Amino acid sequence: MAIKKKDIRALTKDQLRAFFEKEGDKAFRGNQVYEWLWSKGAHVFEDMTNLSKETRQMLEDNFVINHIQVDTMQRSNDGTVKNAVRLHDGLIVESVLIPTETRTTACVSSQVGCSLDCKFCATARLKRMRNLNPDEIYDQVLAIDKESKLYFNRPLSNIVFMGMGEPLMNYNNVIKAIDKITSPEGLGMSPKRIVVSTSGVPKIIKKMADDEVKFNLAVSLHSAIDEVRTTIMPFNETFPLKDLREALEYWYEKTQRKITYEYVVWDGINDSQKDIDALVRFCKYVPCKVNIIEYNPIDDGQFQQAKSAAIDDYIYHLERNRIVVNVRRSRGKDIDAACGQLANKS
Ligand code: SAH
């Protein structure tokens, strides 16, 4: 009877060491295999050239490596690269490489589809199919690091969890992936270069503060008025702004790290003086900055980017209140790689 082989990447380094000891080999082999899997990104046992042929065969007999496969890669005329990534069970997620003069940023997915239901986001229409496991998240980063070296002659410098999915609804796996990304045995990247973006799950924001995570937090706010926010982000009914605010205050108290609010201004939805005043007030609770992001239309025309005068009003009032505000232009629109456009179209 064929036994179902285990995914070797589900094992910790200690478990790998123990496995080799049990096989009558040196525990140290566990470290070697771990390095192949995580620093060198080996996809087949064959490639682990510092192990003997017999050892490689023995691994082959016992395990599989459930790696991801970059299925299609699209390059935008602004240099942005979008990967459609095939998972071992055939599902697809997308991740994006965003180059600037000085940085290469990876925008990675945390779920197949999304748990939330933001009305303006293409991913929300896919519903949540499943959470990504830690190595599926890690692999997206590794794939982009390789592409960055190939196309831009430099390693990846930053990571944002702004692809498909709500990272805080898959918190444990996201944390495990970040641990690997930041560990010297993985990519050794500084957590200061990582941003986790959330629509705002208060309980998990507090947990992150308790866990003393070292990465940065961005919150997709889009409105500081409950009625408006609930219309565009219906889960706001369950996690209203009062709870979000309280969680963010807790976060700041514990971490002393500023929050970034992401904010899209839409015509007739959140472009009035009342909306601006509410945002200014909300920004005073916790040290923060605001990123105004350009709206990337998703087919139906229900949402339209606000007129530039409305955006200027936002900037004027935020700055007058000494709140740092940046306006961010979208990248990769021509290949549906911009924020909120990831929907496995192809
Ligand atoms: N679920 C997480 C991360 C994924 S979305 C979150 O909500 O933060 C990444 C960012 O893109 C969020 O700020 C989201 O609100 C924004 N976004 C979603 N759809 C968009 C669209 N059509 N145009 C511009 N930004 C969008």
mmCIF file of N, CA and C and ligand atoms in Angstrom, residues 107-108 110-111 114-116 118-123 161-168 196-200 218-222 229 233 235 261-264 266 291 293-298 303 305 328 330 338-342, ligand 1:
data_model
loop_
_atom_site.group_PDB
_atom_site.id
_atom_site.type_symbol
_atom_site.label_atom_id
_atom_site.label_comp_id
_atom_site.label_asym_id
_atom_site.label_seq_id
_atom_site.Cartn_x
_atom_site.Cartn_y
_atom_site.Cartn_z
ATOM 1 N N CYS A 107 4.878 42.345 -2.799
ATOM 2 C CA CYS A 107 3.526 42.410 -2.246
ATOM 3 C C CYS A 107 2.994 40.974 -2.278
ATOM 4 N N VAL A 108 2.774 40.380 -1.111
ATOM 5 C CA VAL A 108 2.456 38.954 -1.075
ATOM 6 C C VAL A 108 1.043 38.682 -0.557
ATOM 7 N N SER A 110 -1.787 36.278 1.559
ATOM 8 C CA SER A 110 -1.833 35.466 2.774
ATOM 9 C C SER A 110 -2.972 34.446 2.768
ATOM 10 N N GLN A 111 -3.943 34.631 1.865
ATOM 11 C CA GLN A 111 -5.044 33.669 1.738
ATOM 12 C C GLN A 111 -5.352 33.464 0.255
ATOM 13 N N CYS A 114 -10.355 35.862 -0.009
ATOM 14 C CA CYS A 114 -10.267 36.697 1.199
ATOM 15 C C CYS A 114 -11.451 36.431 2.114
ATOM 16 N N SER A 115 -11.197 36.542 3.430
ATOM 17 C CA SER A 115 -12.262 36.346 4.417
ATOM 18 C C SER A 115 -13.210 37.530 4.477
ATOM 19 N N LEU A 116 -12.740 38.685 4.002
ATOM 20 C CA LEU A 116 -13.538 39.908 4.180
ATOM 21 C C LEU A 116 -14.300 40.251 2.903
ATOM 22 N N CYS A 118 -14.827 43.628 1.388
ATOM 23 C CA CYS A 118 -14.740 45.033 0.972
ATOM 24 C C CYS A 118 -15.331 45.189 -0.428
ATOM 25 N N LYS A 119 -16.258 46.139 -0.537
ATOM 26 C CA LYS A 119 -17.024 46.283 -1.781
ATOM 27 C C LYS A 119 -16.197 46.758 -2.971
ATOM 28 N N PHE A 120 -15.053 47.387 -2.678
ATOM 29 C CA PHE A 120 -14.261 48.004 -3.745
ATOM 30 C C PHE A 120 -13.095 47.121 -4.173
ATOM 31 N N CYS A 121 -13.008 45.919 -3.618
ATOM 32 C CA CYS A 121 -11.819 45.091 -3.846
ATOM 33 C C CYS A 121 -12.156 43.856 -4.681
ATOM 34 N N ALA A 122 -11.357 43.639 -5.708
ATOM 35 C CA ALA A 122 -11.609 42.508 -6.609
ATOM 36 C C ALA A 122 -11.398 41.164 -5.910
ATOM 37 N N THR A 123 -10.450 41.102 -4.981
ATOM 38 C CA THR A 123 -10.163 39.830 -4.313
ATOM 39 C C THR A 123 -11.365 39.357 -3.491
ATOM 40 N N PHE A 161 2.342 42.894 3.143
ATOM 41 C CA PHE A 161 1.269 41.901 3.085
ATOM 42 C C PHE A 161 0.008 42.620 2.601
ATOM 43 N N MET A 162 0.022 42.952 1.321
ATOM 44 C CA MET A 162 -1.094 43.684 0.728
ATOM 45 C C MET A 162 -1.601 42.977 -0.515
ATOM 46 N N GLY A 163 -1.279 41.710 -0.640
ATOM 47 C CA GLY A 163 -1.794 40.941 -1.760
ATOM 48 C C GLY A 163 -3.186 40.420 -1.415
ATOM 49 N N MET A 164 -3.466 39.214 -1.874
ATOM 50 C CA MET A 164 -4.791 38.657 -1.586
ATOM 51 C C MET A 164 -4.886 38.240 -0.128
ATOM 52 N N GLY A 165 -6.078 38.473 0.427
ATOM 53 C CA GLY A 165 -6.338 37.924 1.749
ATOM 54 C C GLY A 165 -6.186 38.917 2.890
ATOM 55 N N GLU A 166 -6.710 38.517 4.038
ATOM 56 C CA GLU A 166 -6.598 39.326 5.244
ATOM 57 C C GLU A 166 -5.597 38.623 6.173
ATOM 58 N N PRO A 167 -4.379 39.181 6.259
ATOM 59 C CA PRO A 167 -3.323 38.491 7.019
ATOM 60 C C PRO A 167 -3.701 38.190 8.475
ATOM 61 N N LEU A 168 -4.490 39.054 9.087
ATOM 62 C CA LEU A 168 -4.805 38.802 10.507
ATOM 63 C C LEU A 168 -5.856 37.709 10.681
ATOM 64 N N VAL A 196 2.615 44.658 7.596
ATOM 65 C CA VAL A 196 1.409 43.834 7.526
ATOM 66 C C VAL A 196 0.215 44.785 7.463
ATOM 67 N N SER A 197 -0.594 44.607 6.428
ATOM 68 C CA SER A 197 -1.733 45.494 6.226
ATOM 69 C C SER A 197 -3.018 44.757 6.579
ATOM 70 N N THR A 198 -3.853 45.400 7.373
ATOM 71 C CA THR A 198 -5.095 44.755 7.799
ATOM 72 C C THR A 198 -6.286 45.695 7.663
ATOM 73 N N SER A 199 -7.427 45.113 7.460
ATOM 74 C CA SER A 199 -8.647 45.908 7.496
ATOM 75 C C SER A 199 -9.019 46.223 8.930
ATOM 76 N N GLY A 200 -8.361 45.551 9.871
ATOM 77 C CA GLY A 200 -8.563 45.883 11.272
ATOM 78 C C GLY A 200 -9.339 44.839 12.041
ATOM 79 N N ALA A 218 -0.079 48.470 9.058
ATOM 80 C CA ALA A 218 -0.877 49.414 8.273
ATOM 81 C C ALA A 218 -2.337 49.007 8.404
ATOM 82 N N VAL A 219 -3.209 49.984 8.480
ATOM 83 C CA VAL A 219 -4.637 49.698 8.607
ATOM 84 C C VAL A 219 -5.380 50.328 7.431
ATOM 85 N N SER A 220 -6.167 49.537 6.749
ATOM 86 C CA SER A 220 -6.962 50.058 5.637
ATOM 87 C C SER A 220 -8.194 50.709 6.225
ATOM 88 N N LEU A 221 -8.130 52.010 6.367
ATOM 89 C CA LEU A 221 -9.196 52.704 7.088
ATOM 90 C C LEU A 221 -10.340 53.109 6.151
ATOM 91 N N HIS A 222 -10.021 53.916 5.164
ATOM 92 C CA HIS A 222 -10.960 54.357 4.127
ATOM 93 C C HIS A 222 -12.129 55.213 4.602
ATOM 94 N N ARG A 229 -18.117 53.524 6.690
ATOM 95 C CA ARG A 229 -17.184 52.394 6.619
ATOM 96 C C ARG A 229 -17.942 51.069 6.496
ATOM 97 N N MET A 233 -17.119 48.542 3.769
ATOM 98 C CA MET A 233 -16.411 47.404 4.372
ATOM 99 C C MET A 233 -17.360 46.788 5.406
ATOM 100 N N PHE A 235 -17.743 44.257 7.208
ATOM 101 C CA PHE A 235 -17.330 43.629 8.475
ATOM 102 C C PHE A 235 -17.120 44.670 9.569
ATOM 103 N N TYR A 261 -2.244 54.605 8.067
ATOM 104 C CA TYR A 261 -3.617 54.403 7.592
ATOM 105 C C TYR A 261 -3.631 54.480 6.082
ATOM 106 N N GLU A 262 -4.214 53.470 5.469
ATOM 107 C CA GLU A 262 -4.394 53.519 4.022
ATOM 108 C C GLU A 262 -5.797 54.040 3.745
ATOM 109 N N TYR A 263 -5.869 54.876 2.742
ATOM 110 C CA TYR A 263 -7.123 55.596 2.557
ATOM 111 C C TYR A 263 -7.336 55.886 1.080
ATOM 112 N N VAL A 264 -8.450 55.433 0.555
ATOM 113 C CA VAL A 264 -8.826 55.774 -0.815
ATOM 114 C C VAL A 264 -9.966 56.785 -0.716
ATOM 115 N N TRP A 266 -13.173 58.293 -2.545
ATOM 116 C CA TRP A 266 -14.096 58.015 -3.647
ATOM 117 C C TRP A 266 -15.096 59.151 -3.817
ATOM 118 N N ASN A 291 -1.568 57.306 4.176
ATOM 119 C CA ASN A 291 -1.242 57.120 2.758
ATOM 120 C C ASN A 291 -2.534 57.183 1.967
ATOM 121 N N ILE A 293 -4.245 56.405 -1.226
ATOM 122 C CA ILE A 293 -3.937 55.581 -2.400
ATOM 123 C C ILE A 293 -4.946 55.805 -3.511
ATOM 124 N N GLU A 294 -4.425 55.729 -4.686
ATOM 125 C CA GLU A 294 -5.237 55.919 -5.871
ATOM 126 C C GLU A 294 -6.211 54.742 -5.983
ATOM 127 N N TYR A 295 -7.419 54.996 -6.429
ATOM 128 C CA TYR A 295 -8.378 53.898 -6.605
ATOM 129 C C TYR A 295 -8.090 53.175 -7.920
ATOM 130 N N ASN A 296 -8.054 51.871 -7.843
ATOM 131 C CA ASN A 296 -7.884 51.068 -9.051
ATOM 132 C C ASN A 296 -9.227 50.456 -9.389
ATOM 133 N N PRO A 297 -9.838 50.942 -10.445
ATOM 134 C CA PRO A 297 -11.211 50.525 -10.750
ATOM 135 C C PRO A 297 -11.309 49.005 -10.927
ATOM 136 N N ILE A 298 -12.355 48.435 -10.380
ATOM 137 C CA ILE A 298 -12.672 47.043 -10.674
ATOM 138 C C ILE A 298 -14.006 47.085 -11.416
ATOM 139 N N PHE A 303 -17.752 52.444 -7.836
ATOM 140 C CA PHE A 303 -16.826 53.353 -7.159
ATOM 141 C C PHE A 303 -16.030 54.138 -8.190
ATOM 142 N N GLN A 305 -12.868 57.123 -8.419
ATOM 143 C CA GLN A 305 -11.861 57.933 -7.753
ATOM 144 C C GLN A 305 -12.406 59.355 -7.569
ATOM 145 N N ARG A 328 -0.030 58.129 -2.854
ATOM 146 C CA ARG A 328 0.684 57.054 -3.551
ATOM 147 C C ARG A 328 0.023 56.709 -4.871
ATOM 148 N N SER A 330 -0.521 54.398 -8.133
ATOM 149 C CA SER A 330 -0.592 52.947 -8.335
ATOM 150 C C SER A 330 0.455 52.471 -9.312
ATOM 151 N N ALA A 338 -2.282 46.130 -9.407
ATOM 152 C CA ALA A 338 -2.354 47.181 -8.396
ATOM 153 C C ALA A 338 -3.235 46.747 -7.226
ATOM 154 N N CYS A 339 -3.165 47.489 -6.124
ATOM 155 C CA CYS A 339 -3.944 47.197 -4.918
ATOM 156 C C CYS A 339 -5.385 46.880 -5.274
ATOM 157 N N GLY A 340 -5.887 45.794 -4.757
ATOM 158 C CA GLY A 340 -7.305 45.488 -4.922
ATOM 159 C C GLY A 340 -7.664 44.904 -6.266
ATOM 160 N N GLN A 341 -6.666 44.729 -7.137
ATOM 161 C CA GLN A 341 -6.982 44.189 -8.467
ATOM 162 C C GLN A 341 -6.643 42.708 -8.607
ATOM 163 N N LEU A 342 -6.074 42.129 -7.553
ATOM 164 C CA LEU A 342 -5.643 40.739 -7.668
ATOM 165 C C LEU A 342 -6.855 39.814 -7.594
HETATM 166 N N1 SAH B 1 -6.737 42.648 3.700
HETATM 167 C C1 SAH B 1 -5.643 43.534 3.884
HETATM 168 C C2 SAH B 1 -4.590 43.499 2.795
HETATM 169 C C3 SAH B 1 -5.037 43.421 1.355
HETATM 170 S S1 SAH B 1 -5.595 44.860 0.506
HETATM 171 C C4 SAH B 1 -6.143 44.942 4.078
HETATM 172 O O1 SAH B 1 -7.328 45.158 3.980
HETATM 173 O O2 SAH B 1 -5.352 45.819 4.389
HETATM 174 C C5 SAH B 1 -4.292 45.986 0.355
HETATM 175 C C6 SAH B 1 -4.778 47.419 0.249
HETATM 176 O O3 SAH B 1 -5.431 47.684 -1.009
HETATM 177 C C7 SAH B 1 -5.796 47.771 1.310
HETATM 178 O O4 SAH B 1 -5.512 49.023 1.847
HETATM 179 C C8 SAH B 1 -7.088 47.805 0.519
HETATM 180 O O5 SAH B 1 -8.058 48.538 1.160
HETATM 181 C C9 SAH B 1 -6.625 48.389 -0.780
HETATM 182 N N2 SAH B 1 -7.531 48.189 -1.907
HETATM 183 C C10 SAH B 1 -8.415 47.193 -2.083
HETATM 184 N N3 SAH B 1 -9.064 47.349 -3.259
HETATM 185 C C11 SAH B 1 -8.582 48.465 -3.829
HETATM 186 C C12 SAH B 1 -8.826 49.136 -5.045
HETATM 187 N N4 SAH B 1 -9.712 48.678 -5.917
HETATM 188 N N5 SAH B 1 -8.127 50.265 -5.308
HETATM 189 C C13 SAH B 1 -7.206 50.717 -4.444
HETATM 190 N N6 SAH B 1 -6.911 50.127 -3.283
HETATM 191 C C14 SAH B 1 -7.605 49.019 -2.957
#
